GROMACS .gro file of C-alpha atoms in nm:
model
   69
    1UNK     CA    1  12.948   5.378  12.112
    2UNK     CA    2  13.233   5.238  12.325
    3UNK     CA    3  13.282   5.005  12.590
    4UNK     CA    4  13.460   5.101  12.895
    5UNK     CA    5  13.625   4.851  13.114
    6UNK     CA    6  13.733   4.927  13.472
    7UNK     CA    7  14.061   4.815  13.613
    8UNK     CA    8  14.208   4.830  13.933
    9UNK     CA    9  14.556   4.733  14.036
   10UNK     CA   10  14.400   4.366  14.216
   11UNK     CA   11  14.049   4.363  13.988
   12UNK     CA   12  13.773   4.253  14.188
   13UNK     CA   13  13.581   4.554  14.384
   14UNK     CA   14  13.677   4.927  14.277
   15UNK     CA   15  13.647   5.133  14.612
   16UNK     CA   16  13.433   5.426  14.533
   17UNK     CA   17  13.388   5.729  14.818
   18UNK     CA   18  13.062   5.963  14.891
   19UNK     CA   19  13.018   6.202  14.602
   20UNK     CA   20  12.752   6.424  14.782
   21UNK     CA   21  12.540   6.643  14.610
   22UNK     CA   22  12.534   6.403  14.298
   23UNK     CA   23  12.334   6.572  14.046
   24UNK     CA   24  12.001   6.324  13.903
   25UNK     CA   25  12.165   6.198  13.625
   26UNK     CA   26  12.527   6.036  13.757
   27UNK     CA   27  12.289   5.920  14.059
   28UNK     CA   28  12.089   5.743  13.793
   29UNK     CA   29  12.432   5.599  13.630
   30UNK     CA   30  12.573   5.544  13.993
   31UNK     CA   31  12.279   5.298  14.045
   32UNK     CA   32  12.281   5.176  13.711
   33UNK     CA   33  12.318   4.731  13.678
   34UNK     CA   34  12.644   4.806  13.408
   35UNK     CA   35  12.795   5.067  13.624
   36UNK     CA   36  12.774   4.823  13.939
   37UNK     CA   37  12.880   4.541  13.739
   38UNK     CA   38  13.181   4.731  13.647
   39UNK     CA   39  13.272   4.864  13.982
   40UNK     CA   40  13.262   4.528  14.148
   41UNK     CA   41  13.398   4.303  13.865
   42UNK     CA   42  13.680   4.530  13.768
   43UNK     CA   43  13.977   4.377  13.583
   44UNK     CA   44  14.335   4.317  13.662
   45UNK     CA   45  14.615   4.505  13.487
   46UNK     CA   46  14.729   4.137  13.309
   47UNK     CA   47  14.394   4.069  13.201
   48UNK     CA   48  14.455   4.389  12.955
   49UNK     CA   49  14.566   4.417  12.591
   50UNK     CA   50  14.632   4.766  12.504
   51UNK     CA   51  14.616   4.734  12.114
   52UNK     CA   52  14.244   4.645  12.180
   53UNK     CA   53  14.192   5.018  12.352
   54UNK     CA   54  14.150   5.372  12.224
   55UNK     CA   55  14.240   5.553  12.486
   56UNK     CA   56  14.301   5.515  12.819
   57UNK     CA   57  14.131   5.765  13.135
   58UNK     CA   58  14.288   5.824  13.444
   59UNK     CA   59  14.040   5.942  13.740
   60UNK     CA   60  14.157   6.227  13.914
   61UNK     CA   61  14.145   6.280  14.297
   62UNK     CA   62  14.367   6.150  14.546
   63UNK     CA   63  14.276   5.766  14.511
   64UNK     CA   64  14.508   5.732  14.249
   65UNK     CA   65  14.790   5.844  14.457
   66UNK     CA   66  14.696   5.682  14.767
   67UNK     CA   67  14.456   5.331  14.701
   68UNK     CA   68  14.672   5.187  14.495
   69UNK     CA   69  14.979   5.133  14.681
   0.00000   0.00000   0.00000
């Protein structure tokens, strides 16, 4: 099993939009105490060290292009 740590360009709160129909099971991770411990304590680029990671996951959509700056 992995952990997955969240980061956002500032840390703190990850913005996250309206998924709509969200099917049972990401509404059950969506409301989940790790995945809104994640979203809401997310770390700041300097706070990573990259030998520590596997791999690294880029979201897709257009917060990535936009939310950031």
């Amino acid at each position: 099993m992995y952990q997955v740590n969240i980061v956002t360009p500032k840390g703190g709160e990850a913005s996250l939009y309206h998924w709509g129909n969200t099917p049972e099971e990401l509404k059950k991770i969506s409301e989940s105490n790790s995945f809104l411990d994640k979203t809401s304590n997310t770390l700041k680029p300097n706070e990573i060290i990259a030998s520590e990671y596997v791999a690294v996951f880029y979201l897709g959509g257009h917060g990535q292009y936009f939310d950031v700056i």
